[in-house]
PDB file of C-alpha atoms in Angstrom:
ATOM      1  CA  MET A   1       0.000   0.000   0.000  1.00  0.00           C
ATOM      2  CA  SER A   2       1.157   3.525  -0.747  1.00  0.00           C
ATOM      3  CA  VAL A   3       2.400   5.891   1.921  1.00  0.00           C
ATOM      4  CA  LYS A   4      -0.226   8.308   3.235  1.00  0.00           C
ATOM      5  CA  LEU A   5       1.368  11.731   3.558  1.00  0.00           C
ATOM      6  CA  ALA A   6      -0.127  14.794   5.244  1.00  0.00           C
ATOM      7  CA  ILE A   7       1.551  18.063   4.270  1.00  0.00           C
ATOM      8  CA  ILE A   8       0.608  20.536   6.965  1.00  0.00           C
ATOM      9  CA  TYR A   9       1.430  24.218   6.609  1.00  0.00           C
ATOM     10  CA  TYR A  10       0.761  27.658   8.009  1.00  0.00           C
ATOM     11  CA  SER A  11       1.155  30.618   5.674  1.00  0.00           C
ATOM     12  CA  SER A  12       0.240  34.297   5.809  1.00  0.00           C
ATOM     13  CA  THR A  13       2.051  35.473   2.674  1.00  0.00           C
ATOM     14  CA  GLY A  14       1.791  32.300   0.587  1.00  0.00           C
ATOM     15  CA  THR A  15       5.416  31.161   0.897  1.00  0.00           C
ATOM     16  CA  ASN A  16       4.761  28.029   2.916  1.00  0.00           C
ATOM     17  CA  TYR A  17       1.693  27.222   0.861  1.00  0.00           C
ATOM     18  CA  GLN A  18       3.963  27.207  -2.189  1.00  0.00           C
ATOM     19  CA  LEU A  19       6.512  24.991  -0.426  1.00  0.00           C
ATOM     20  CA  ALA A  20       3.702  22.621   0.537  1.00  0.00           C
ATOM     21  CA  SER A  21       2.428  22.563  -3.048  1.00  0.00           C
ATOM     22  CA  TRP A  22       5.852  21.659  -4.435  1.00  0.00           C
ATOM     23  CA  ALA A  23       6.196  18.937  -1.804  1.00  0.00           C
ATOM     24  CA  ALA A  24       2.793  17.516  -2.714  1.00  0.00           C
ATOM     25  CA  GLU A  25       3.667  17.419  -6.399  1.00  0.00           C
ATOM     26  CA  ALA A  26       6.855  15.452  -5.743  1.00  0.00           C
ATOM     27  CA  ALA A  27       5.280  13.127  -3.189  1.00  0.00           C
ATOM     28  CA  LYS A  28       2.522  12.191  -5.624  1.00  0.00           C
ATOM     29  CA  GLU A  29       5.170  11.479  -8.263  1.00  0.00           C
ATOM     30  CA  ALA A  30       6.799   9.175  -5.707  1.00  0.00           C
ATOM     31  CA  GLY A  31       3.522   7.254  -5.346  1.00  0.00           C
ATOM     32  CA  ALA A  32       2.223   8.691  -2.083  1.00  0.00           C
ATOM     33  CA  GLU A  33      -1.397   9.444  -1.270  1.00  0.00           C
ATOM     34  CA  VAL A  34      -1.235  13.122  -0.319  1.00  0.00           C
ATOM     35  CA  LYS A  35      -3.331  15.615   1.601  1.00  0.00           C
ATOM     36  CA  ILE A  36      -2.382  19.301   1.791  1.00  0.00           C
ATOM     37  CA  LEU A  37      -3.823  20.771   4.970  1.00  0.00           C
ATOM     38  CA  LYS A  38      -3.574  24.188   6.565  1.00  0.00           C
ATOM     39  CA  VAL A  39      -3.322  25.129  10.202  1.00  0.00           C
ATOM     40  CA  LYS A  40      -6.316  27.121  11.439  1.00  0.00           C
ATOM     41  CA  GLU A  41      -5.909  30.887  11.316  1.00  0.00           C
ATOM     42  CA  THR A  42      -6.425  32.483  14.725  1.00  0.00           C
ATOM     43  CA  THR A  43      -5.366  36.054  13.945  1.00  0.00           C
ATOM     44  CA  PRO A  44      -8.221  38.575  14.364  1.00  0.00           C
ATOM     45  CA  ALA A  45      -9.942  39.466  11.092  1.00  0.00           C
ATOM     46  CA  GLU A  46      -9.252  43.171  11.533  1.00  0.00           C
ATOM     47  CA  VAL A  47      -5.506  42.489  11.582  1.00  0.00           C
ATOM     48  CA  ILE A  48      -5.677  40.404   8.405  1.00  0.00           C
ATOM     49  CA  GLU A  49      -7.854  43.018   6.673  1.00  0.00           C
ATOM     50  CA  GLY A  50      -5.064  45.531   7.124  1.00  0.00           C
ATOM     51  CA  ASN A  51      -2.617  43.395   5.139  1.00  0.00           C
ATOM     52  CA  GLU A  52      -3.335  42.948   1.433  1.00  0.00           C
ATOM     53  CA  ILE A  53      -0.915  40.036   0.961  1.00  0.00           C
ATOM     54  CA  TRP A  54      -2.382  38.163   3.924  1.00  0.00           C
ATOM     55  CA  GLN A  55      -5.911  38.685   2.614  1.00  0.00           C
ATOM     56  CA  ARG A  56      -4.869  37.463  -0.822  1.00  0.00           C
ATOM     57  CA  THR A  57      -3.301  34.322   0.646  1.00  0.00           C
ATOM     58  CA  ILE A  58      -6.445  33.462   2.604  1.00  0.00           C
ATOM     59  CA  GLU A  59      -8.590  33.911  -0.482  1.00  0.00           C
ATOM     60  CA  ARG A  60      -6.201  31.853  -2.606  1.00  0.00           C
ATOM     61  CA  THR A  61      -6.226  28.938  -0.149  1.00  0.00           C
ATOM     62  CA  LYS A  62      -9.839  29.037   1.029  1.00  0.00           C
ATOM     63  CA  GLU A  63     -10.619  25.640  -0.490  1.00  0.00           C
ATOM     64  CA  ILE A  64      -7.858  23.866   1.436  1.00  0.00           C
ATOM     65  CA  ALA A  65      -9.122  21.967   4.467  1.00  0.00           C
ATOM     66  CA  GLU A  66      -7.908  22.789   7.949  1.00  0.00           C
ATOM     67  CA  VAL A  67      -5.886  20.025   9.568  1.00  0.00           C
ATOM     68  CA  ALA A  68      -7.699  17.893  12.144  1.00  0.00           C
ATOM     69  CA  LEU A  69      -6.485  15.259  14.579  1.00  0.00           C
ATOM     70  CA  GLU A  70      -8.035  12.603  12.351  1.00  0.00           C
ATOM     71  CA  ASP A  71      -5.558  13.579   9.645  1.00  0.00           C
ATOM     72  CA  LEU A  72      -2.666  12.807  11.989  1.00  0.00           C
ATOM     73  CA  GLU A  73      -4.095   9.354  12.660  1.00  0.00           C
ATOM     74  CA  TRP A  74      -4.612   8.770   8.945  1.00  0.00           C
ATOM     75  CA  ALA A  75      -1.111   9.671   7.841  1.00  0.00           C
ATOM     76  CA  ASP A  76       1.988   7.489   7.824  1.00  0.00           C
ATOM     77  CA  ALA A  77       4.146  10.588   7.408  1.00  0.00           C
ATOM     78  CA  PHE A  78       4.025  14.356   7.743  1.00  0.00           C
ATOM     79  CA  ILE A  79       5.792  17.275   6.139  1.00  0.00           C
ATOM     80  CA  PHE A  80       5.384  20.506   8.072  1.00  0.00           C
ATOM     81  CA  SER A  81       5.988  23.907   6.499  1.00  0.00           C
ATOM     82  CA  THR A  82       5.990  27.021   8.647  1.00  0.00           C
ATOM     83  CA  PRO A  83       7.308  30.551   8.952  1.00  0.00           C
ATOM     84  CA  THR A  84       9.555  31.308  11.885  1.00  0.00           C
ATOM     85  CA  ARG A  85       8.573  33.376  14.901  1.00  0.00           C
ATOM     86  CA  TYR A  86      11.501  34.189  17.185  1.00  0.00           C
ATOM     87  CA  GLY A  87      13.173  30.896  16.273  1.00  0.00           C
ATOM     88  CA  ASN A  88      10.023  28.887  16.838  1.00  0.00           C
ATOM     89  CA  VAL A  89       6.764  28.121  15.064  1.00  0.00           C
ATOM     90  CA  PRO A  90       3.974  30.724  14.983  1.00  0.00           C
ATOM     91  CA  SER A  91       1.336  30.619  17.721  1.00  0.00           C
ATOM     92  CA  GLN A  92      -1.207  29.240  15.243  1.00  0.00           C
ATOM     93  CA  PHE A  93       1.001  26.235  14.586  1.00  0.00           C
ATOM     94  CA  GLN A  94       1.823  25.730  18.254  1.00  0.00           C
ATOM     95  CA  GLN A  95      -1.835  25.867  19.185  1.00  0.00           C
ATOM     96  CA  PHE A  96      -2.507  23.003  16.800  1.00  0.00           C
ATOM     97  CA  LEU A  97       0.404  20.974  18.186  1.00  0.00           C
ATOM     98  CA  ASP A  98      -0.938  21.542  21.682  1.00  0.00           C
ATOM     99  CA  THR A  99      -4.154  19.696  20.748  1.00  0.00           C
ATOM    100  CA  THR A 100      -2.308  16.462  19.963  1.00  0.00           C
ATOM    101  CA  GLY A 101      -1.827  15.346  23.564  1.00  0.00           C
ATOM    102  CA  GLY A 102      -4.607  12.777  23.419  1.00  0.00           C
ATOM    103  CA  LEU A 103      -3.192  11.060  20.344  1.00  0.00           C
ATOM    104  CA  TRP A 104       0.287  11.160  21.884  1.00  0.00           C
ATOM    105  CA  ALA A 105      -0.965   9.582  25.121  1.00  0.00           C
ATOM    106  CA  GLU A 106      -2.546   6.748  23.134  1.00  0.00           C
ATOM    107  CA  GLY A 107       0.672   6.144  21.200  1.00  0.00           C
ATOM    108  CA  LYS A 108      -0.994   7.039  17.898  1.00  0.00           C
ATOM    109  CA  LEU A 109       1.777   9.408  16.805  1.00  0.00           C
ATOM    110  CA  ALA A 110       4.645   7.000  17.409  1.00  0.00           C
ATOM    111  CA  ASN A 111       6.641   5.786  14.406  1.00  0.00           C
ATOM    112  CA  LYS A 112       5.219   8.425  12.093  1.00  0.00           C
ATOM    113  CA  VAL A 113       7.875   9.785   9.719  1.00  0.00           C
ATOM    114  CA  VAL A 114       8.244  13.574   9.795  1.00  0.00           C
ATOM    115  CA  SER A 115      10.159  16.263   7.975  1.00  0.00           C
ATOM    116  CA  ALA A 116       9.931  20.057   8.136  1.00  0.00           C
ATOM    117  CA  MET A 117      10.545  23.239   6.137  1.00  0.00           C
ATOM    118  CA  ALA A 118      10.673  26.886   7.189  1.00  0.00           C
ATOM    119  CA  SER A 119      10.852  30.458   5.967  1.00  0.00           C
ATOM    120  CA  ALA A 120      11.964  33.818   7.384  1.00  0.00           C
ATOM    121  CA  GLN A 121      12.718  37.330   6.159  1.00  0.00           C
ATOM    122  CA  ASN A 122      16.379  36.977   7.135  1.00  0.00           C
ATOM    123  CA  PRO A 123      18.715  34.057   6.329  1.00  0.00           C
ATOM    124  CA  HIS A 124      19.767  34.053   9.989  1.00  0.00           C
ATOM    125  CA  GLY A 125      16.317  34.857  11.299  1.00  0.00           C
ATOM    126  CA  GLY A 126      15.652  31.529  12.973  1.00  0.00           C
ATOM    127  CA  GLN A 127      15.023  29.173  10.067  1.00  0.00           C
ATOM    128  CA  GLU A 128      17.127  26.315  11.443  1.00  0.00           C
ATOM    129  CA  ALA A 129      15.982  26.921  15.021  1.00  0.00           C
ATOM    130  CA  THR A 130      12.346  26.790  13.944  1.00  0.00           C
ATOM    131  CA  ILE A 131      12.777  23.400  12.290  1.00  0.00           C
ATOM    132  CA  LEU A 132      14.720  22.037  15.269  1.00  0.00           C
ATOM    133  CA  SER A 133      12.080  23.375  17.674  1.00  0.00           C
ATOM    134  CA  LEU A 134       9.414  21.576  15.686  1.00  0.00           C
ATOM    135  CA  TYR A 135      11.434  18.356  15.681  1.00  0.00           C
ATOM    136  CA  THR A 136      11.636  18.539  19.492  1.00  0.00           C
ATOM    137  CA  SER A 137       7.872  18.024  19.629  1.00  0.00           C
ATOM    138  CA  MET A 138       8.209  15.156  17.177  1.00  0.00           C
ATOM    139  CA  TYR A 139      10.713  13.412  19.435  1.00  0.00           C
ATOM    140  CA  HIS A 140       8.111  13.525  22.198  1.00  0.00           C
ATOM    141  CA  TRP A 141       5.676  11.894  19.814  1.00  0.00           C
ATOM    142  CA  GLY A 142       8.122   9.072  19.160  1.00  0.00           C
ATOM    143  CA  ALA A 143       8.154  10.062  15.498  1.00  0.00           C
ATOM    144  CA  ILE A 144      11.034   9.370  13.115  1.00  0.00           C
ATOM    145  CA  VAL A 145      12.646  12.488  11.671  1.00  0.00           C
ATOM    146  CA  ALA A 146      13.628  12.273   7.997  1.00  0.00           C
ATOM    147  CA  ALA A 147      15.835  15.316   7.515  1.00  0.00           C
ATOM    148  CA  PRO A 148      17.371  15.849   4.074  1.00  0.00           C
ATOM    149  CA  GLY A 149      20.873  16.160   5.514  1.00  0.00           C
ATOM    150  CA  TYR A 150      23.455  16.384   2.766  1.00  0.00           C
ATOM    151  CA  THR A 151      22.183  13.290   0.994  1.00  0.00           C
ATOM    152  CA  ASP A 152      21.859  15.177  -2.289  1.00  0.00           C
ATOM    153  CA  PRO A 153      23.745  18.196  -3.721  1.00  0.00           C
ATOM    154  CA  VAL A 154      20.461  20.064  -4.114  1.00  0.00           C
ATOM    155  CA  THR A 155      20.488  20.794  -0.371  1.00  0.00           C
ATOM    156  CA  VAL A 156      23.690  22.791  -0.752  1.00  0.00           C
ATOM    157  CA  THR A 157      22.569  24.702  -3.833  1.00  0.00           C
ATOM    158  CA  ALA A 158      19.330  25.660  -2.054  1.00  0.00           C
ATOM    159  CA  GLY A 159      21.159  27.204   0.879  1.00  0.00           C
ATOM    160  CA  GLY A 160      22.629  24.255   2.754  1.00  0.00           C
ATOM    161  CA  ASN A 161      20.144  23.669   5.574  1.00  0.00           C
ATOM    162  CA  PRO A 162      20.515  19.964   6.490  1.00  0.00           C
ATOM    163  CA  TYR A 163      17.550  19.977   8.894  1.00  0.00           C
ATOM    164  CA  GLY A 164      14.993  20.831   6.235  1.00  0.00           C
ATOM    165  CA  THR A 165      14.588  23.171   3.297  1.00  0.00           C
ATOM    166  CA  SER A 166      14.403  26.811   4.335  1.00  0.00           C
ATOM    167  CA  VAL A 167      13.995  29.978   2.339  1.00  0.00           C
ATOM    168  CA  THR A 168      14.369  33.718   2.787  1.00  0.00           C
ATOM    169  CA  VAL A 169      11.467  35.918   1.689  1.00  0.00           C
ATOM    170  CA  ASP A 170      11.133  39.637   1.106  1.00  0.00           C
ATOM    171  CA  GLN A 171       8.439  41.966   2.450  1.00  0.00           C
ATOM    172  CA  GLU A 172       6.144  40.916  -0.389  1.00  0.00           C
ATOM    173  CA  GLY A 173       6.530  37.235   0.445  1.00  0.00           C
ATOM    174  CA  LYS A 174       8.676  36.528  -2.630  1.00  0.00           C
ATOM    175  CA  MET A 175      11.383  33.893  -2.229  1.00  0.00           C
ATOM    176  CA  LYS A 176      14.995  35.013  -2.553  1.00  0.00           C
ATOM    177  CA  GLU A 177      16.496  31.547  -3.108  1.00  0.00           C
ATOM    178  CA  ASP A 178      15.563  28.856  -5.616  1.00  0.00           C
ATOM    179  CA  VAL A 179      14.440  26.003  -3.363  1.00  0.00           C
ATOM    180  CA  GLU A 180      11.887  24.188  -5.517  1.00  0.00           C
ATOM    181  CA  GLU A 181      14.100  21.204  -6.310  1.00  0.00           C
ATOM    182  CA  ALA A 182      15.279  20.948  -2.705  1.00  0.00           C
ATOM    183  CA  VAL A 183      11.669  20.848  -1.512  1.00  0.00           C
ATOM    184  CA  LYS A 184      10.819  18.161  -4.036  1.00  0.00           C
ATOM    185  CA  TYR A 185      13.854  16.113  -3.062  1.00  0.00           C
ATOM    186  CA  GLN A 186      12.964  16.393   0.620  1.00  0.00           C
ATOM    187  CA  ALA A 187       9.408  15.265  -0.091  1.00  0.00           C
ATOM    188  CA  LYS A 188      10.561  12.231  -2.071  1.00  0.00           C
ATOM    189  CA  ARG A 189      13.064  11.328   0.637  1.00  0.00           C
ATOM    190  CA  THR A 190      10.325  11.554   3.278  1.00  0.00           C
ATOM    191  CA  VAL A 191       8.120   9.225   1.256  1.00  0.00           C
ATOM    192  CA  SER A 192      11.002   6.763   0.797  1.00  0.00           C
ATOM    193  CA  VAL A 193      11.797   6.671   4.520  1.00  0.00           C
ATOM    194  CA  ALA A 194       8.108   6.245   5.302  1.00  0.00           C
ATOM    195  CA  GLU A 195       7.962   3.307   2.890  1.00  0.00           C
ATOM    196  CA  TRP A 196      10.878   1.639   4.675  1.00  0.00           C
ATOM    197  CA  VAL A 197       9.258   2.163   8.066  1.00  0.00           C
ATOM    198  CA  LYS A 198       5.863   0.994   6.882  1.00  0.00           C
ATOM    199  CA  LYS A 199       7.277  -2.218   5.427  1.00  0.00           C
ATOM    200  CA  GLY A 200       9.228  -2.839   8.615  1.00  0.00           C
ATOM    201  CA  LEU A 201       6.113  -2.470  10.764  1.00  0.00           C
ATOM    202  CA  GLU A 202       3.948  -4.793   8.660  1.00  0.00           C
TER     203      GLU A 202
END
């Protein structure tokens, strides 16, 4: 049976939605059954209405389902994509993670394969720390982290983050580095590792 992959993202400017979309494209090519899911937006509407790019992103992604705990149970593997906030995930993302305690207590998140991507407006603005902070939660789950490492030259050409693909964006949310191929490689690697784990558990 094919790997079931949930690609879970939070995005206000569209960057992480784009990363998630590239990951989904590659994962489907690798034979995975894929869901793209967004983290629920908790920012007050009046704040969003004052930001044209944010409004545009919400409109563009309105058809994408919000992630639910059932999606975590369904999936064999996850790819998370998130902006950085002070070297950690945004509050919206953390709020979702904080709802997973019941699944964790039942052991339903153990042995899931996970990988993560991040973005920031500064190349040293917490991209690596954000991914590592996210992986800390995954270790508590008993999940298996599938980082890209330096297993392919594309990691280096995309900026050299071995923990997961990361990208710098400008004030308009436009990416400064070309990371598409790195994202696609990371997605395919995640699917491959999940296949190995799934076969080992059968």
